[in-house]
Coordinates of C-alpha atoms in Angstrom, one line a residue:
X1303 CA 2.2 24.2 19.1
X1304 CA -1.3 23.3 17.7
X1305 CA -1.7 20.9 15.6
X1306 CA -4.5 20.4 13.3
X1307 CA -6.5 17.4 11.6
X1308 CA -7.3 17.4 8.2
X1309 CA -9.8 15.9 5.9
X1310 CA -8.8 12.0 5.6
X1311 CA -6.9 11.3 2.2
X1312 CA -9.9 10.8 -0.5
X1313 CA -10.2 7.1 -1.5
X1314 CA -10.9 6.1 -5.0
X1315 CA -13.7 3.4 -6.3
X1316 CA -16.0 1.2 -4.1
X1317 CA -15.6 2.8 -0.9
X1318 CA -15.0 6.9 -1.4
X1319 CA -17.8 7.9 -0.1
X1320 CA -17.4 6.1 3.0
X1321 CA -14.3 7.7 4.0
X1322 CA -15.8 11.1 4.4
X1323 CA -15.5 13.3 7.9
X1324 CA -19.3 12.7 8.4
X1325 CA -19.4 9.3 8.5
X1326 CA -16.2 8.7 10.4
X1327 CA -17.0 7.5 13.8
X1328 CA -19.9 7.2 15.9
X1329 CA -23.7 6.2 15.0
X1330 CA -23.6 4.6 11.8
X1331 CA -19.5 4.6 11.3
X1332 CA -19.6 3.3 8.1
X1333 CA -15.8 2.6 7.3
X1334 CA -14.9 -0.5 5.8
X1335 CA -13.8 -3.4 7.8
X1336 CA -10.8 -5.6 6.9
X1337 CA -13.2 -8.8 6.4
X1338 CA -15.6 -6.8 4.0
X1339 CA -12.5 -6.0 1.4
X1340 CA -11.6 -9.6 1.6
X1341 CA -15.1 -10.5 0.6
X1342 CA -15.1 -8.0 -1.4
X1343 CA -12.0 -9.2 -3.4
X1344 CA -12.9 -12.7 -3.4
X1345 CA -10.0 -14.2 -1.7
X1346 CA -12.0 -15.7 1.0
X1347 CA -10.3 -18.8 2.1
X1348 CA -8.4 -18.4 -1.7
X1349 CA -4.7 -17.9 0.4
X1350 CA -4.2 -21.7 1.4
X1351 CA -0.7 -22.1 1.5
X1352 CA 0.4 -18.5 1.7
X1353 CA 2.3 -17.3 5.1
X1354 CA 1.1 -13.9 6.9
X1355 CA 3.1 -12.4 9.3
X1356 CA 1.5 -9.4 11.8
X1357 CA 2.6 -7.2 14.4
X1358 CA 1.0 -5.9 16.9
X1359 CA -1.6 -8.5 17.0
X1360 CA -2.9 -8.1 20.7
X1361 CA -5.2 -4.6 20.6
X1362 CA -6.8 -2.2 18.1
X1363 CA -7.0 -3.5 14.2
X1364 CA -4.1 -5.5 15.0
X1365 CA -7.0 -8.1 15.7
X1366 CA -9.1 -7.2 13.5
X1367 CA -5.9 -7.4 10.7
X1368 CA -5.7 -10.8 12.1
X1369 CA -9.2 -12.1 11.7
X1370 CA -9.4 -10.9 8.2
X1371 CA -5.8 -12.5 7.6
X1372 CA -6.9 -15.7 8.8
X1373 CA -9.9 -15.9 6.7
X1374 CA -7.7 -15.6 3.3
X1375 CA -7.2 -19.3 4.7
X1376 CA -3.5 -18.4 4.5
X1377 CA -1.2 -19.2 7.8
X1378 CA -0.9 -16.5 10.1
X1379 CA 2.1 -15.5 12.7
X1380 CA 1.5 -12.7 14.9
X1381 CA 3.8 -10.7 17.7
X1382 CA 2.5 -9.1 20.5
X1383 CA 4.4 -8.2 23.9
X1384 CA 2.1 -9.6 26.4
X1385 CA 1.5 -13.1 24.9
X1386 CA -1.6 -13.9 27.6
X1387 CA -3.1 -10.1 26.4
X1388 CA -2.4 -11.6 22.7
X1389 CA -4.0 -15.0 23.6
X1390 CA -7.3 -13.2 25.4
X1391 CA -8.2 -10.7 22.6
X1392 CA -7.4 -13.4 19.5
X1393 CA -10.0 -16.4 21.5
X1394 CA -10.5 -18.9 19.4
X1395 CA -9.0 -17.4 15.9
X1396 CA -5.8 -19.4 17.9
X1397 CA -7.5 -22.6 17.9
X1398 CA -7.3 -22.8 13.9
X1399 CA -4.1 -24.7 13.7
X1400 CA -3.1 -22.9 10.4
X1401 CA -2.2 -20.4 13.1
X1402 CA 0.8 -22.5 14.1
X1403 CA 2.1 -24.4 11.0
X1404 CA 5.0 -22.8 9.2
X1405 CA 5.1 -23.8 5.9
X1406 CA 9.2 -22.7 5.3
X1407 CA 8.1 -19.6 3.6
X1408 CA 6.7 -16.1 4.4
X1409 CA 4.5 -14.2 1.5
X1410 CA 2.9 -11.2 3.3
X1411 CA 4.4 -8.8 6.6
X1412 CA 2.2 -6.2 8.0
X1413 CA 4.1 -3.6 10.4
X1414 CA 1.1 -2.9 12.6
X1415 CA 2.8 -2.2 16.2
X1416 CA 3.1 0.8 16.5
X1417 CA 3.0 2.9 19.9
X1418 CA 1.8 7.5 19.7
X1419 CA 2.3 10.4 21.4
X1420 CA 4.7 8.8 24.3
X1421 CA 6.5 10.5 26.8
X1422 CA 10.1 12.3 26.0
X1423 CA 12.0 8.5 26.5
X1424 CA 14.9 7.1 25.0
X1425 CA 15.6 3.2 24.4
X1426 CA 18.6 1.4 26.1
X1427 CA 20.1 1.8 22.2
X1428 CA 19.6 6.0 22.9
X1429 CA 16.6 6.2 20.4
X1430 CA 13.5 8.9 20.8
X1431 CA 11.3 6.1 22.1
X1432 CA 8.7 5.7 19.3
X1433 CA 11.1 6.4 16.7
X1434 CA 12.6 3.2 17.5
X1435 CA 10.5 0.6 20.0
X1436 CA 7.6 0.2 17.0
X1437 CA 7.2 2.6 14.7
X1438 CA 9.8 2.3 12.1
X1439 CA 13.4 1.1 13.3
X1440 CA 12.1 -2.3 15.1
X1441 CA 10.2 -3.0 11.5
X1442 CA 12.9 -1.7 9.8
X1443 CA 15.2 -4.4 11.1
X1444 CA 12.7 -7.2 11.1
X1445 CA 12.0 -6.7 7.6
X1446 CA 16.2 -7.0 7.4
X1447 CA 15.9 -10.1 9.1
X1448 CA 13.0 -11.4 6.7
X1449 CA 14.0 -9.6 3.5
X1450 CA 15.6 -13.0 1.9
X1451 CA 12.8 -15.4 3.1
X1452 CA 10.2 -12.7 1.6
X1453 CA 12.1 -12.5 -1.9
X1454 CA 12.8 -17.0 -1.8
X1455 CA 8.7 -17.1 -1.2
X1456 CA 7.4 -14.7 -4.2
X1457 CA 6.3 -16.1 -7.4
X1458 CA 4.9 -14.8 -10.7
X1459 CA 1.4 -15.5 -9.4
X1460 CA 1.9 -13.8 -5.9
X1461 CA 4.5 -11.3 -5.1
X1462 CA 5.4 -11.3 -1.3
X1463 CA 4.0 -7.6 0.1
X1464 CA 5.2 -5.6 3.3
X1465 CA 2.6 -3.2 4.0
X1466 CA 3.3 -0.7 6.4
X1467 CA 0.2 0.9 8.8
X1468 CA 1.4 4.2 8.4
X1469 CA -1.0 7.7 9.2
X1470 CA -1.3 11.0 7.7
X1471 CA 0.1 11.9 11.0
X1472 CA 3.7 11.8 9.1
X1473 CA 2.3 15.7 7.9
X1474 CA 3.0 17.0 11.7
X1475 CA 6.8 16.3 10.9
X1476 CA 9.3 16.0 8.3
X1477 CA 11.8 12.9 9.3
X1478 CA 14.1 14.9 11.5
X1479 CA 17.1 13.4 10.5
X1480 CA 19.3 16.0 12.1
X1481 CA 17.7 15.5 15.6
X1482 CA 15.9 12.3 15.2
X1483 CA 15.2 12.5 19.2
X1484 CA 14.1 16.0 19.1
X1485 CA 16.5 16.8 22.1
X1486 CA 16.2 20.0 23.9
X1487 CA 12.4 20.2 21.7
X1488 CA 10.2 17.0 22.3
X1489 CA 6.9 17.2 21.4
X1490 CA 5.0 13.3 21.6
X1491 CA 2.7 14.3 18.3
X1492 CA 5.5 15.9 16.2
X1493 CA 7.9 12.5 16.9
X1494 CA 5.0 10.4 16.3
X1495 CA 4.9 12.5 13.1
X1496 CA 8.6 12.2 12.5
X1497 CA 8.1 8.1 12.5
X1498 CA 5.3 8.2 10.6
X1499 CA 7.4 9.9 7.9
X1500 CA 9.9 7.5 8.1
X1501 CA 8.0 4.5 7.4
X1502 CA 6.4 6.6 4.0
X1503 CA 10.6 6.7 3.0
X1504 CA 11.3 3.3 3.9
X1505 CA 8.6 2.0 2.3
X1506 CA 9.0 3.9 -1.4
X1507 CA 12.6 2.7 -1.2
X1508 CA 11.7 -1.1 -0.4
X1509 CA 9.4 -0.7 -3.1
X1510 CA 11.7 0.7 -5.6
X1511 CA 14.6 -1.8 -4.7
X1512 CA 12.4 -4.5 -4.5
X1513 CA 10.0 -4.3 -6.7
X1514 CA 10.8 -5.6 -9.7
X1515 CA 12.0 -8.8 -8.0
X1516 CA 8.8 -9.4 -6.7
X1517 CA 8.6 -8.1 -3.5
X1518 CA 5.8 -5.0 -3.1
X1519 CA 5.9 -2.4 -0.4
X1520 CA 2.9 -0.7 0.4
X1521 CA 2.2 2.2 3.2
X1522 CA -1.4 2.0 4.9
X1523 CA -3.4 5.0 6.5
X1524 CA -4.8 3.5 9.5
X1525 CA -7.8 5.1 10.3
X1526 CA -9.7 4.8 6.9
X1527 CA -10.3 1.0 7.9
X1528 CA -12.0 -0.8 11.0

């Protein structure tokens, strides 16, 4: 089966015309970087007292999502499987000791970890391995798990967010709910795909839920951003 990439969902305002195939990559990759929209939307070290939760923190814009958190000047949590790995790429970001303070409250979650086109491999629970390990049922139960602390934390001024890193991969596959592990048909992008999707349904339906007590879900194409 061939798969094939499309032009990257258009953005709107400021930074449309740096999201175009041209300037993707390479000399003079011009895509915004997760510091630049904080700057940008002048909450610089305006998040004092908020609580930021990532995962995924130790590779790829999982550390880059973590610098830019940390300059909000809100607290930030992050997970990571290899803790050393986690500890060598943050440096001294972990030195900031509003990196280790809880404040008894969480106001932002970003599902970062995420793991792509893996071998056919099931979990010990008997799940299609990136269906399950990172992609959407591991965030799926963490945001169970945080769901009350989220909703306790949200105000009127600042509703607590999830944002999902999703990808426009979820077009290679429809959520394949009748074969979720692809038996007897595994293809690594197509599952990757079928994960992808899930996270798009999970997050409309946290949103919709959720919403109007305060609590936003958002969904997050990953490559538009550095």
């Amino acid at each position: 089966m061939t798969l094939i990439s499309h032009e990257p969902f258009q953005l709107a305002g400021r930074y449309a015309d740096r999201n175009r195939w041209e300037v993707l990559n390479g000399p003079g990759d011009s895509r915004v970087t997760g510091l630049e929209i904080i700057k940008d939307e002048g909450i610089e070290g305006k998040w004092s007292g908020k609580a930021v939760l990532i995962t995924g923190i130790s590779a790829g814009i999982g550390i880059k999502t973590f610098e830019a958190m940390a300059a909000t000047g809100a607290t930030v949590f992050g997970t990571a499987r290899s803790l050393q790995k986690a500890k060598d790429a943050l440096g001294t970001l972990l030195d900031n000791p509003r990196c280790h303070q809880s404040g008894g409250k969480l106001n932002v979650v970003i599902n970062n970890a995420a793991v792509m086109n893996t071998p056919d491999e099931k979990t010990k629970d008997g799940f299609e391995l990136q269906f399950q390990t990172t992609n959407h049922l591991s965030h799926f139960l963490l945001f169970y798990l945080l769901k009350d602390l989220l909703l306790a934390s949200a105000t009127p001024e600042f509703h607590s967010r999830v944002v999902t890193v999703a990808s426009a991969a979820h077009r290679y596959s429809p959520c394949r709910l009748d074969n979720i592990n692809f038996d007897g048909e595994y293809n690594g992008w197509m599952a990757y795909g079928s994960s992808k999707t899930a996270n798009v349904y999970f997050d409309n339906q946290v949103e919709r839920l959720y919403g109007p007590q305060k609590l936003w879900e958002k969904s997050k194409q990953w490559a538009g951003v550095e």
